[in-house]
Amino acid sequence: MMELTETIEFEIRFSEVDSMNVVWHGSYALYFEDAREAFGKKYGLDYLTIFGNGYFAPLVELNFQYKKPLIYGMRPAITIKYRPTEAAKIVFDYEIRDTVENTLIATGHSVQVFMDKRYQLVWFTPPFYEAWKKRWLKA
């Protein structure tokens, strides 16, 4: 099965750090969001495509494991990896690394489900997502 990943480098903004120059924990959710957007653009699973097919894809699970502080001035990159599932969900794993030393900064995981435009949870895999999986997850 094809592994679907994307890696983007990002800059730490001064507004994202505390008085110790350590990135505030809430900024990690934004970094993960940036990775999901980059993945969506690369593989055609962006939010406008999901919305255009009549669905929303809200997060229902988001977690982080901090391994080392992310400090202002570091040059980090985030890698997002799609995790296939039979369920009507979009599941991703993440790694943030310092690009200079290649040290692991943080890992994480997210789960998104589908809701229709009446905000009702969808229990089946939407047809557009099934077609997307057939296209990209060739064995």
MMTF fields as JSON, N, C-alpha, C and O atoms, coordinates in Angstrom:
{
  "mmtfVersion": "1.0.0",
  "mmtfProducer": "UNKNOWN",
  "numBonds": 555,
  "numAtoms": 556,
  "numGroups": 139,
  "numChains": 1,
  "numModels": 1,
  "chainsPerModel": [1],
  "groupsPerChain": [139],
  "chainIdList": ["A"],
  "bondAtomList": [4, 2, 8, 6, 12, 10, 16, 14, 20, 18, 24, 22, 28, 26, 32, 30, 36, 34, 40, 38, 44, 42, 48, 46, 52, 50, 56, 54, 60, 58, 64, 62, 68, 66, 72, 70, 76, 74, 80, 78, 84, 82, 88, 86, 92, 90, 96, 94, 100, 98, 104, 102, 108, 106, 112, 110, 116, 114, 120, 118, 124, 122, 128, 126, 132, 130, 136, 134, 140, 138, 144, 142, 148, 146, 152, 150, 156, 154, 160, 158, 164, 162, 168, 166, 172, 170, 176, 174, 180, 178, 184, 182, 188, 186, 192, 190, 196, 194, 200, 198, 204, 202, 208, 206, 212, 210, 216, 214, 220, 218, 224, 222, 228, 226, 232, 230, 236, 234, 240, 238, 244, 242, 248, 246, 252, 250, 256, 254, 260, 258, 264, 262, 268, 266, 272, 270, 276, 274, 280, 278, 284, 282, 288, 286, 292, 290, 296, 294, 300, 298, 304, 302, 308, 306, 312, 310, 316, 314, 320, 318, 324, 322, 328, 326, 332, 330, 336, 334, 340, 338, 344, 342, 348, 346, 352, 350, 356, 354, 360, 358, 364, 362, 368, 366, 372, 370, 376, 374, 380, 378, 384, 382, 388, 386, 392, 390, 396, 394, 400, 398, 404, 402, 408, 406, 412, 410, 416, 414, 420, 418, 424, 422, 428, 426, 432, 430, 436, 434, 440, 438, 444, 442, 448, 446, 452, 450, 456, 454, 460, 458, 464, 462, 468, 466, 472, 470, 476, 474, 480, 478, 484, 482, 488, 486, 492, 490, 496, 494, 500, 498, 504, 502, 508, 506, 512, 510, 516, 514, 520, 518, 524, 522, 528, 526, 532, 530, 536, 534, 540, 538, 544, 542, 548, 546, 552, 550],
  "bondOrderList": [1, 1, 1, 1, 1, 1, 1, 1, 1, 1, 1, 1, 1, 1, 1, 1, 1, 1, 1, 1, 1, 1, 1, 1, 1, 1, 1, 1, 1, 1, 1, 1, 1, 1, 1, 1, 1, 1, 1, 1, 1, 1, 1, 1, 1, 1, 1, 1, 1, 1, 1, 1, 1, 1, 1, 1, 1, 1, 1, 1, 1, 1, 1, 1, 1, 1, 1, 1, 1, 1, 1, 1, 1, 1, 1, 1, 1, 1, 1, 1, 1, 1, 1, 1, 1, 1, 1, 1, 1, 1, 1, 1, 1, 1, 1, 1, 1, 1, 1, 1, 1, 1, 1, 1, 1, 1, 1, 1, 1, 1, 1, 1, 1, 1, 1, 1, 1, 1, 1, 1, 1, 1, 1, 1, 1, 1, 1, 1, 1, 1, 1, 1, 1, 1, 1, 1, 1, 1],
  "groupList": [{"groupName": "MET", "atomNameList": ["N", "CA", "C", "O"], "elementList": ["N", "C", "C", "O"], "formalChargeList": [0, 0, 0, 0], "bondAtomList": [1, 0, 2, 1, 3, 2], "bondOrderList": [1, 1, 2], "singleLetterCode": "M", "chemCompType": "L-PEPTIDE LINKING"}, {"groupName": "GLU", "atomNameList": ["N", "CA", "C", "O"], "elementList": ["N", "C", "C", "O"], "formalChargeList": [0, 0, 0, 0], "bondAtomList": [1, 0, 2, 1, 3, 2], "bondOrderList": [1, 1, 2], "singleLetterCode": "E", "chemCompType": "L-PEPTIDE LINKING"}, {"groupName": "LEU", "atomNameList": ["N", "CA", "C", "O"], "elementList": ["N", "C", "C", "O"], "formalChargeList": [0, 0, 0, 0], "bondAtomList": [1, 0, 2, 1, 3, 2], "bondOrderList": [1, 1, 2], "singleLetterCode": "L", "chemCompType": "L-PEPTIDE LINKING"}, {"groupName": "THR", "atomNameList": ["N", "CA", "C", "O"], "elementList": ["N", "C", "C", "O"], "formalChargeList": [0, 0, 0, 0], "bondAtomList": [1, 0, 2, 1, 3, 2], "bondOrderList": [1, 1, 2], "singleLetterCode": "T", "chemCompType": "L-PEPTIDE LINKING"}, {"groupName": "ILE", "atomNameList": ["N", "CA", "C", "O"], "elementList": ["N", "C", "C", "O"], "formalChargeList": [0, 0, 0, 0], "bondAtomList": [1, 0, 2, 1, 3, 2], "bondOrderList": [1, 1, 2], "singleLetterCode": "I", "chemCompType": "L-PEPTIDE LINKING"}, {"groupName": "PHE", "atomNameList": ["N", "CA", "C", "O"], "elementList": ["N", "C", "C", "O"], "formalChargeList": [0, 0, 0, 0], "bondAtomList": [1, 0, 2, 1, 3, 2], "bondOrderList": [1, 1, 2], "singleLetterCode": "F", "chemCompType": "L-PEPTIDE LINKING"}, {"groupName": "ARG", "atomNameList": ["N", "CA", "C", "O"], "elementList": ["N", "C", "C", "O"], "formalChargeList": [0, 0, 0, 0], "bondAtomList": [1, 0, 2, 1, 3, 2], "bondOrderList": [1, 1, 2], "singleLetterCode": "R", "chemCompType": "L-PEPTIDE LINKING"}, {"groupName": "SER", "atomNameList": ["N", "CA", "C", "O"], "elementList": ["N", "C", "C", "O"], "formalChargeList": [0, 0, 0, 0], "bondAtomList": [1, 0, 2, 1, 3, 2], "bondOrderList": [1, 1, 2], "singleLetterCode": "S", "chemCompType": "L-PEPTIDE LINKING"}, {"groupName": "VAL", "atomNameList": ["N", "CA", "C", "O"], "elementList": ["N", "C", "C", "O"], "formalChargeList": [0, 0, 0, 0], "bondAtomList": [1, 0, 2, 1, 3, 2], "bondOrderList": [1, 1, 2], "singleLetterCode": "V", "chemCompType": "L-PEPTIDE LINKING"}, {"groupName": "ASP", "atomNameList": ["N", "CA", "C", "O"], "elementList": ["N", "C", "C", "O"], "formalChargeList": [0, 0, 0, 0], "bondAtomList": [1, 0, 2, 1, 3, 2], "bondOrderList": [1, 1, 2], "singleLetterCode": "D", "chemCompType": "L-PEPTIDE LINKING"}, {"groupName": "ASN", "atomNameList": ["N", "CA", "C", "O"], "elementList": ["N", "C", "C", "O"], "formalChargeList": [0, 0, 0, 0], "bondAtomList": [1, 0, 2, 1, 3, 2], "bondOrderList": [1, 1, 2], "singleLetterCode": "N", "chemCompType": "L-PEPTIDE LINKING"}, {"groupName": "TRP", "atomNameList": ["N", "CA", "C", "O"], "elementList": ["N", "C", "C", "O"], "formalChargeList": [0, 0, 0, 0], "bondAtomList": [1, 0, 2, 1, 3, 2], "bondOrderList": [1, 1, 2], "singleLetterCode": "W", "chemCompType": "L-PEPTIDE LINKING"}, {"groupName": "HIS", "atomNameList": ["N", "CA", "C", "O"], "elementList": ["N", "C", "C", "O"], "formalChargeList": [0, 0, 0, 0], "bondAtomList": [1, 0, 2, 1, 3, 2], "bondOrderList": [1, 1, 2], "singleLetterCode": "H", "chemCompType": "L-PEPTIDE LINKING"}, {"groupName": "GLY", "atomNameList": ["N", "CA", "C", "O"], "elementList": ["N", "C", "C", "O"], "formalChargeList": [0, 0, 0, 0], "bondAtomList": [1, 0, 2, 1, 3, 2], "bondOrderList": [1, 1, 2], "singleLetterCode": "G", "chemCompType": "PEPTIDE LINKING"}, {"groupName": "TYR", "atomNameList": ["N", "CA", "C", "O"], "elementList": ["N", "C", "C", "O"], "formalChargeList": [0, 0, 0, 0], "bondAtomList": [1, 0, 2, 1, 3, 2], "bondOrderList": [1, 1, 2], "singleLetterCode": "Y", "chemCompType": "L-PEPTIDE LINKING"}, {"groupName": "ALA", "atomNameList": ["N", "CA", "C", "O"], "elementList": ["N", "C", "C", "O"], "formalChargeList": [0, 0, 0, 0], "bondAtomList": [1, 0, 2, 1, 3, 2], "bondOrderList": [1, 1, 2], "singleLetterCode": "A", "chemCompType": "L-PEPTIDE LINKING"}, {"groupName": "LYS", "atomNameList": ["N", "CA", "C", "O"], "elementList": ["N", "C", "C", "O"], "formalChargeList": [0, 0, 0, 0], "bondAtomList": [1, 0, 2, 1, 3, 2], "bondOrderList": [1, 1, 2], "singleLetterCode": "K", "chemCompType": "L-PEPTIDE LINKING"}, {"groupName": "PRO", "atomNameList": ["N", "CA", "C", "O"], "elementList": ["N", "C", "C", "O"], "formalChargeList": [0, 0, 0, 0], "bondAtomList": [1, 0, 2, 1, 3, 2], "bondOrderList": [1, 1, 2], "singleLetterCode": "P", "chemCompType": "L-PEPTIDE LINKING"}, {"groupName": "GLN", "atomNameList": ["N", "CA", "C", "O"], "elementList": ["N", "C", "C", "O"], "formalChargeList": [0, 0, 0, 0], "bondAtomList": [1, 0, 2, 1, 3, 2], "bondOrderList": [1, 1, 2], "singleLetterCode": "Q", "chemCompType": "L-PEPTIDE LINKING"}],
  "groupTypeList": [0, 0, 1, 2, 3, 1, 3, 4, 1, 5, 1, 4, 6, 5, 7, 1, 8, 9, 7, 0, 10, 8, 8, 11, 12, 13, 7, 14, 15, 2, 14, 5, 1, 9, 15, 6, 1, 15, 5, 13, 16, 16, 14, 13, 2, 9, 14, 2, 3, 4, 5, 13, 10, 13, 14, 5, 15, 17, 2, 8, 1, 2, 10, 5, 18, 14, 16, 16, 17, 2, 4, 14, 13, 0, 6, 17, 15, 4, 3, 4, 16, 14, 6, 17, 3, 1, 15, 15, 16, 4, 8, 5, 9, 14, 1, 4, 6, 9, 3, 8, 1, 10, 3, 2, 4, 15, 3, 13, 12, 7, 8, 18, 8, 5, 0, 9, 16, 6, 14, 18, 2, 8, 11, 5, 3, 17, 17, 5, 14, 1, 15, 11, 16, 16, 6, 11, 2, 16, 15],
  "groupIdList": [1, 2, 3, 4, 5, 6, 7, 8, 9, 10, 11, 12, 13, 14, 15, 16, 17, 18, 19, 20, 21, 22, 23, 24, 25, 26, 27, 28, 29, 30, 31, 32, 33, 34, 35, 36, 37, 38, 39, 40, 41, 42, 43, 44, 45, 46, 47, 48, 49, 50, 51, 52, 53, 54, 55, 56, 57, 58, 59, 60, 61, 62, 63, 64, 65, 66, 67, 68, 69, 70, 71, 72, 73, 74, 75, 76, 77, 78, 79, 80, 81, 82, 83, 84, 85, 86, 87, 88, 89, 90, 91, 92, 93, 94, 95, 96, 97, 98, 99, 100, 101, 102, 103, 104, 105, 106, 107, 108, 109, 110, 111, 112, 113, 114, 115, 116, 117, 118, 119, 120, 121, 122, 123, 124, 125, 126, 127, 128, 129, 130, 131, 132, 133, 134, 135, 136, 137, 138, 139],
  "secStructList": [7, 7, 7, 7, 3, 3, 3, 3, 3, 7, 7, 7, 7, 4, 4, 4, 5, 7, 6, 6, 1, 5, 5, 7, 6, 6, 2, 2, 2, 2, 2, 2, 2, 2, 2, 2, 2, 2, 2, 2, 2, 2, 2, 6, 7, 7, 2, 2, 2, 2, 2, 2, 6, 6, 3, 3, 7, 7, 3, 3, 3, 3, 3, 3, 3, 3, 7, 1, 7, 7, 5, 6, 6, 7, 7, 3, 3, 3, 3, 3, 3, 3, 7, 7, 7, 1, 1, 1, 3, 3, 3, 3, 3, 3, 3, 3, 3, 3, 6, 6, 6, 7, 7, 3, 3, 3, 3, 3, 3, 3, 3, 3, 3, 7, 3, 3, 6, 6, 1, 7, 5, 7, 7, 1, 7, 7, 2, 2, 2, 2, 2, 2, 2, 2, 2, 2, 7, 7, 7],
  "xCoordList": [0.853, 0.0, 0.893, 1.911, 0.501, 1.254, 1.168, 0.088, 2.307, 2.32, 2.143, 2.897, 1.161, 0.864, 1.389, 0.906, 2.383, 2.984, 3.251, 3.274, 3.448, 3.889, 4.719, 4.41, 5.766, 6.623, 6.732, 6.975, 6.55, 6.729, 7.595, 7.473, 8.454, 9.214, 8.38, 7.581, 8.567, 7.843, 8.722, 9.691, 8.358, 9.08, 8.313, 7.083, 9.048, 8.439, 8.355, 9.364, 7.15, 6.964, 7.191, 6.912, 7.694, 7.964, 6.709, 6.777, 5.558, 4.294, 3.877, 2.937, 4.563, 4.214, 5.005, 4.778, 5.934, 6.782, 6.465, 5.899, 6.857, 6.67, 7.942, 8.841, 8.02, 9.171, 10.467, 11.543, 10.386, 11.582, 11.99, 12.905, 11.307, 11.524, 11.079, 11.503, 10.244, 9.7, 8.332, 7.53, 8.071, 6.786, 5.666, 5.737, 4.649, 3.459, 2.761, 2.666, 2.275, 1.697, 0.534, 0.34, -0.232, -1.368, -0.969, -1.785, 0.258, 0.718, 0.853, 0.791, 1.036, 1.2, -0.056, 0.044, -1.22, -2.456, -2.447, -2.937, -1.901, -1.804, -0.801, -1.036, 0.311, 1.301, 0.693, 0.923, -0.08, -0.736, -1.763, -1.905, -2.468, -3.437, -2.737, -3.222, -1.604, -0.839, -0.427, -0.458, -0.045, 0.336, -0.863, -0.729, -2.043, -3.24, -3.581, -3.972, -3.436, -3.715, -2.732, -3.137, -1.454, -0.454, -0.73, -0.622, -1.084, -1.438, -2.637, -2.63, -3.66, -4.872, -4.598, -5.154, -3.743, -3.393, -2.634, -2.876, -1.723, -0.901, -1.726, -1.515, -2.672, -3.4, -4.867, -5.596, -5.307, -6.684, -7.706, -8.816, -7.332, -8.247, -8.313, -8.287, -8.396, -8.431, -9.852, -10.81, -9.959, -11.241, -12.297, -13.474, -11.898, -12.881, -13.404, -14.562, -12.573, -13.037, -14.048, -15.09, -13.74, -14.663, -15.988, -17.06, -15.902, -17.102, -17.873, -19.102, -17.153, -17.788, -18.54, -19.441, -18.168, -18.862, -19.986, -20.582, -20.27, -21.412, -21.118, -22.032, -19.86, -19.494, -18.582, -17.93, -18.565, -17.567, -16.707, -17.133, -15.496, -14.622, -14.025, -12.838, -14.845, -14.347, -13.403, -13.513, -12.482, -11.607, -12.405, -13.176, -12.219, -12.824, -11.759, -12.048, -10.517, -9.403, -8.151, -7.88, -7.389, -6.135, -5.233, -5.574, -4.071, -3.158, -1.722, -1.365, -0.919, 0.49, 1.306, 0.849, 2.504, 3.475, 4.73, 5.384, 5.053, 6.196, 7.448, 7.489, 8.468, 9.713, 10.84, 11.709, 10.807, 11.871, 11.276, 10.391, 11.73, 11.164, 11.441, 12.501, 10.486, 10.628, 10.938, 10.121, 12.123, 12.648, 12.653, 12.9, 12.382, 12.449, 13.834, 14.849, 13.866, 15.129, 15.429, 16.247, 14.78, 14.956, 14.365, 13.56, 14.772, 14.237, 13.518, 14.11, 12.26, 11.531, 10.824, 10.594, 10.496, 9.664, 8.657, 8.934, 7.494, 6.468, 6.148, 5.971, 6.079, 5.68, 4.34, 4.136, 3.432, 2.104, 2.0, 2.425, 1.431, 1.272, -0.186, -0.747, -0.776, -2.146, -2.162, -1.345, -3.098, -3.252, -4.562, -5.639, -4.48, -5.703, -6.573, -6.073, -7.877, -8.844, -10.094, -10.401, -10.797, -12.051, -13.203, -14.229, -13.027, -14.086, -14.234, -13.351, -15.349, -15.604, -14.887, -15.515, -13.558, -12.71, -11.488, -11.115, -10.878, -9.574, -8.615, -8.807, -7.592, -6.667, -5.248, -4.783, -4.577, -3.214, -2.305, -2.734, -1.034, 0.03, 1.001, 1.128, 1.68, 2.558, 3.893, 3.978, 4.927, 6.226, 6.754, 6.736, 7.226, 7.935, 9.391, 9.703, 10.282, 11.722, 12.45, 12.015, 13.569, 14.484, 15.279, 15.927, 15.242, 15.894, 17.418, 18.108, 17.944, 19.397, 20.006, 20.972, 19.444, 19.982, 19.207, 19.617, 18.096, 17.197, 16.696, 16.465, 16.531, 16.023, 14.504, 13.904, 13.902, 12.448, 11.973, 12.426, 11.062, 10.528, 9.193, 8.972, 8.303, 6.969, 6.363, 6.723, 5.439, 4.637, 3.171, 2.848, 2.306, 0.891, 0.012, 0.48, -1.281, -2.283, -3.57, -3.892, -4.301, -5.611, -6.605, -6.241, -7.864, -8.966, -10.038, -10.433, -10.498, -11.609, -12.718, -12.464, -13.936, -15.101, -15.82, -15.417, -16.865, -17.65, -19.004, -19.653, -19.41, -20.751, -21.358, -20.659, -22.661, -23.316, -23.569, -23.246, -24.136, -24.314, -25.431, -25.653, -26.135, -27.098, -26.456, -27.135, -25.136, -24.335, -24.649, -24.515, -25.07, -25.344, -24.134, -23.572, -23.743, -22.625, -22.955, -24.059, -21.995, -22.163, -21.447, -20.246, -22.165, -21.609, -21.022, -20.334, -21.288, -20.772, -19.673, -19.618, -18.817, -17.768, -18.4, -19.003, -18.278, -18.858, -18.295, -17.126, -19.114, -18.663, -17.4, -16.542, -17.272, -16.079, -14.824, -13.752, -14.958, -13.817, -13.467, -12.291, -14.469, -14.226, -13.454, -12.51, -13.858, -13.157, -11.728, -10.801, -11.557, -10.231, -9.325, -8.177, -9.854, -9.056, -8.683, -7.556, -9.6, -9.289, -8.189, -7.326, -8.225, -7.207, -5.821, -4.845, -5.737, -4.441, -3.908, -2.699, -4.768, -4.323, -4.229, -4.653, -3.684, -3.523, -2.576, -1.514, -2.959, -2.121, -0.965, -0.156],
  "yCoordList": [-1.185, 0.0, 1.241, 1.292, 2.209, 3.458, 4.234, 4.364, 4.755, 5.581, 7.034, 7.549, 7.688, 9.074, 9.977, 9.937, 10.791, 11.71, 13.053, 13.178, 14.036, 15.35, 15.949, 15.764, 16.663, 17.336, 18.799, 19.138, 19.658, 21.088, 21.664, 21.279, 22.571, 23.316, 24.524, 25.032, 24.977, 26.159, 26.99, 26.503, 28.246, 29.162, 29.345, 29.366, 29.473, 29.764, 31.28, 31.98, 31.767, 33.199, 33.579, 32.795, 34.777, 35.231, 35.204, 34.961, 35.456, 35.473, 34.087, 33.972, 33.023, 31.651, 31.136, 30.014, 31.946, 31.481, 32.217, 33.31, 31.566, 32.181, 32.925, 33.105, 33.358, 34.145, 33.34, 33.921, 32.012, 31.16, 30.83, 30.037, 31.442, 31.186, 29.795, 29.301, 29.165, 27.836, 28.027, 28.838, 27.279, 27.381, 26.968, 25.925, 27.789, 27.519, 26.285, 26.11, 25.434, 24.148, 24.306, 23.444, 25.369, 25.578, 25.802, 25.605, 26.206, 26.427, 25.12, 25.124, 24.013, 22.73, 22.375, 21.783, 22.727, 22.463, 23.211, 22.693, 24.411, 25.184, 24.555, 24.53, 24.047, 23.385, 22.132, 21.849, 21.39, 20.193, 20.585, 19.898, 21.679, 22.165, 22.549, 22.232, 23.227, 23.576, 22.318, 22.3, 21.277, 20.015, 19.376, 18.864, 19.403, 18.845, 19.615, 19.019, 20.931, 21.73, 21.407, 21.296, 21.257, 20.915, 19.529, 19.321, 18.587, 17.242, 17.306, 16.688, 18.045, 18.167, 18.745, 18.282, 19.758, 20.355, 19.353, 19.265, 18.606, 17.657, 16.505, 16.078, 15.997, 14.782, 15.002, 14.037, 16.252, 16.514, 16.167, 15.735, 16.354, 16.099, 17.337, 17.239, 18.489, 19.742, 20.016, 19.366, 20.977, 21.258, 21.732, 21.407, 22.494, 22.953, 21.796, 21.81, 20.805, 19.616, 18.845, 18.421, 18.67, 17.975, 18.742, 18.153, 20.055, 20.89, 20.87, 20.801, 20.931, 20.921, 19.639, 19.616, 18.571, 17.298, 17.129, 16.057, 18.189, 18.174, 17.763, 17.371, 17.843, 17.371, 18.36, 19.206, 18.218, 18.843, 17.702, 16.547, 18.028, 17.004, 17.529, 17.852, 17.616, 18.151, 17.179, 15.959, 17.762, 16.969, 16.436, 17.171, 15.167, 14.592, 14.064, 13.701, 14.029, 13.599, 14.311, 14.372, 14.85, 15.527, 15.37, 15.799, 14.751, 14.609, 14.845, 14.739, 15.166, 15.488, 14.756, 14.547, 14.373, 13.858, 14.707, 14.662, 15.466, 16.37, 15.613, 14.999, 15.66, 14.929, 15.865, 15.505, 17.082, 18.054, 19.432, 19.561, 20.457, 21.788, 22.278, 22.021, 22.972, 23.671, 25.113, 25.79, 25.58, 26.862, 27.864, 27.502, 29.104, 30.172, 30.162, 30.126, 30.194, 30.159, 28.799, 28.701, 27.749, 26.424, 26.447, 27.317, 25.485, 25.349, 24.005, 23.017, 23.957, 22.689, 22.351, 23.206, 21.077, 20.577, 19.616, 18.945, 19.562, 18.631, 17.678, 18.086, 16.404, 15.373, 14.826, 14.478, 14.754, 14.196, 12.912, 12.85, 11.89, 10.589, 10.145, 10.115, 9.805, 9.307, 7.872, 7.05, 7.577, 6.217, 5.641, 6.062, 4.68, 4.097, 3.42, 2.82, 3.531, 2.872, 2.557, 3.257, 1.53, 1.179, 2.069, 2.174, 2.698, 3.543, 4.838, 5.212, 5.507, 6.796, 7.888, 8.74, 7.84, 8.763, 9.104, 8.377, 10.223, 10.582, 10.605, 11.368, 9.776, 9.613, 9.979, 9.524, 10.802, 11.226, 11.046, 11.155, 10.766, 10.793, 11.902, 12.235, 12.469, 13.616, 13.427, 12.757, 14.031, 14.165, 15.556, 16.029, 16.208, 17.477, 17.208, 16.642, 17.623, 17.439, 18.754, 19.619, 18.885, 19.989, 19.624, 18.577, 20.464, 20.126, 20.23, 19.653, 20.937, 21.075, 19.824, 19.271, 19.379, 18.222, 16.94, 15.869, 17.03, 15.9, 15.24, 14.031, 16.019, 15.484, 15.554, 16.468, 14.582, 14.516, 15.479, 15.424, 16.354, 17.356, 16.902, 16.982, 16.423, 16.022, 15.056, 15.045, 14.254, 13.391, 13.675, 14.309, 13.206, 13.435, 12.604, 11.824, 12.792, 11.968, 12.79, 13.533, 12.651, 13.299, 12.39, 11.551, 12.576, 11.846, 12.866, 13.701, 12.777, 13.599, 12.667, 11.599, 13.084, 12.334, 13.183, 14.313, 12.643, 13.376, 13.745, 12.952, 14.979, 15.446, 15.996, 16.567, 15.818, 16.413, 17.893, 18.382, 18.589, 20.031, 20.405, 21.585, 19.396, 19.636, 19.333, 19.285, 19.13, 18.859, 17.512, 17.34, 16.559, 15.209, 14.318, 14.363, 13.518, 12.595, 11.593, 11.051, 11.355, 10.41, 9.115, 9.128, 8.017, 6.734, 5.916, 4.923, 6.327, 5.597, 6.442, 7.658, 5.788, 6.513, 7.261, 6.632, 8.584, 9.338, 8.856, 8.48, 8.867, 8.376, 9.064, 8.405, 10.376, 11.056, 10.569, 10.477, 10.255, 9.777, 8.346, 7.987, 7.534, 6.175, 6.219, 5.454, 7.116, 7.272, 7.776, 7.341, 8.688, 9.204, 8.074, 7.955, 7.249, 6.142, 5.159, 4.665, 4.868, 3.963, 4.535, 3.805, 5.824, 6.467, 6.414, 6.07, 6.754, 6.937, 5.728, 5.629, 4.809, 3.688, 2.4, 1.34, 2.495, 1.313, 0.336, 0.725, -0.919, -1.93, -2.337, -3.18],
  "zCoordList": [0.0, 0.0, 0.0, 0.69, -0.764, -0.853, 0.452, 1.028, 0.925, 2.13, 1.725, 0.9, 2.295, 1.966, 3.072, 4.204, 2.734, 3.7, 3.043, 1.819, 3.875, 3.426, 4.555, 5.732, 4.189, 5.164, 4.782, 3.624, 5.768, 5.54, 6.654, 7.817, 6.288, 7.284, 7.692, 6.904, 8.912, 9.367, 10.281, 10.864, 10.386, 11.262, 12.554, 12.572, 13.612, 14.906, 15.02, 14.944, 15.201, 15.366, 16.834, 17.74, 17.046, 18.402, 19.266, 20.471, 18.635, 19.384, 19.871, 20.657, 19.415, 19.797, 20.998, 21.452, 21.518, 22.61, 23.91, 23.923, 24.995, 26.308, 26.711, 25.89, 27.966, 28.429, 28.464, 28.606, 28.337, 28.299, 26.857, 26.636, 25.874, 24.442, 24.022, 22.977, 24.809, 24.503, 23.861, 24.324, 22.795, 22.107, 23.056, 23.707, 23.12, 23.931, 23.385, 22.17, 24.268, 23.853, 22.874, 22.018, 22.977, 22.08, 20.632, 19.732, 20.392, 19.016, 18.241, 17.011, 18.938, 18.249, 17.451, 16.376, 17.959, 17.21, 15.88, 14.877, 15.863, 14.62, 13.661, 12.453, 14.18, 13.323, 12.689, 11.514, 13.471, 12.937, 11.87, 10.858, 12.099, 11.115, 9.815, 8.729, 9.926, 8.722, 7.961, 6.73, 8.679, 8.036, 7.335, 6.224, 7.982, 7.333, 6.068, 5.065, 6.107, 4.913, 3.791, 2.634, 4.112, 3.094, 2.515, 1.306, 3.379, 2.918, 1.985, 0.921, 2.376, 1.569, 0.201, -0.795, 0.143, -1.148, -2.021, -3.225, -1.415, -2.174, -2.73, -3.865, -1.928, -2.295, -2.656, -2.885, -2.71, -3.1, -2.03, -2.34, -0.776, 0.337, 1.234, 2.46, 0.594, 1.337, 1.837, 1.42, 2.724, 3.352, 2.36, 2.515, 1.345, 0.364, -0.48, -0.897, -0.733, -1.458, -0.611, -1.111, 0.652, 1.56, 1.618, 1.482, 1.822, 1.904, 0.586, 0.58, -0.52, -1.836, -2.131, -2.97, -1.438, -1.585, -0.564, -0.461, 0.187, 1.095, 2.525, 3.251, 2.948, 4.279, 4.998, 4.387, 6.314, 7.171, 7.716, 7.719, 8.178, 8.762, 10.065, 10.119, 11.114, 12.381, 13.092, 12.964, 13.838, 14.694, 15.88, 16.496, 16.193, 17.388, 18.345, 19.486, 17.851, 18.694, 18.211, 17.012, 19.159, 18.856, 20.061, 21.163, 19.849, 20.982, 20.564, 19.391, 21.544, 21.359, 22.411, 23.535, 22.041, 22.989, 22.817, 21.775, 23.832, 23.777, 24.192, 25.258, 23.345, 23.593, 24.007, 24.801, 23.45, 23.666, 23.407, 22.561, 24.102, 23.862, 22.444, 21.874, 21.905, 20.633, 21.006, 21.63, 20.621, 21.074, 19.918, 18.767, 20.239, 19.246, 18.601, 19.296, 17.288, 16.554, 15.942, 15.027, 16.432, 15.811, 14.411, 14.079, 13.595, 12.243, 12.153, 11.718, 12.555, 12.594, 11.277, 10.422, 11.162, 10.072, 10.677, 11.67, 10.068, 10.519, 9.377, 8.229, 9.722, 8.76, 9.189, 10.352, 8.242, 8.476, 7.673, 6.519, 8.293, 7.634, 7.761, 8.856, 6.637, 6.612, 7.117, 6.703, 8.016, 8.527, 7.992, 8.414, 7.063, 6.486, 7.539, 8.49, 7.35, 8.213, 7.396, 6.431, 7.773, 7.096, 7.562, 6.889, 8.704, 9.271, 8.476, 7.703, 8.676, 8.028, 8.819, 9.448, 8.771, 9.519, 8.682, 7.762, 9.027, 8.476, 9.66, 10.607, 9.605, 10.723, 10.265, 9.22, 11.061, 10.755, 11.961, 13.109, 11.669, 12.665, 12.271, 11.093, 13.259, 13.036, 13.748, 14.777, 13.179, 13.83, 13.558, 12.422, 14.607, 14.447, 14.79, 15.838, 13.885, 14.076, 13.874, 13.114, 14.573, 14.337, 13.088, 13.059, 12.059, 10.796, 10.867, 10.027, 11.832, 11.957, 12.591, 12.067, 13.715, 14.443, 14.175, 14.623, 13.454, 13.187, 14.466, 14.493, 15.511, 16.776, 16.787, 16.222, 17.432, 17.544, 18.627, 19.77, 18.248, 19.161, 19.744, 20.952, 18.868, 19.32, 18.308, 17.131, 18.802, 17.945, 18.256, 19.261, 17.396, 17.645, 16.752, 15.922, 16.945, 16.274, 16.205, 17.132, 15.097, 15.014, 14.318, 13.495, 14.666, 14.041, 13.674, 14.488, 12.426, 11.953, 11.496, 10.94, 11.737, 11.278, 10.236, 9.96, 9.671, 8.678, 9.26, 9.942, 8.967, 9.292, 8.009, 7.172, 7.867, 6.704, 6.994, 8.077, 6.04, 6.197, 7.171, 7.441, 7.698, 8.779, 10.127, 11.153, 10.117, 11.312, 11.951, 13.162, 11.119, 11.596, 11.303, 10.208, 12.28, 12.107, 11.007, 10.957, 10.134, 9.036, 9.419, 9.692, 9.439, 9.88, 8.742, 8.978, 7.512, 6.353, 5.697, 5.879, 4.946, 4.226, 3.053, 2.183, 3.01, 1.898, 0.553, 0.47, -0.486, -1.795, -2.314, -2.9, -2.109, -2.604, -1.87, -2.468, -0.568, 0.223, -0.163, -0.211, -0.436, -0.917, -2.241, -2.437, -3.148, -4.427, -4.207, -4.889, -3.26, -2.94, -2.448, -2.877, -1.546, -1.024, -2.129, -2.152, -3.04, -4.152, -5.029, -5.515, -5.224, -6.052, -5.422, -6.088, -4.139, -3.485, -2.746, -2.534, -2.348, -1.513, -2.319, -1.859, -3.496, -4.337, -3.661, -3.176, -3.632, -2.983, -3.872, -3.485]
}
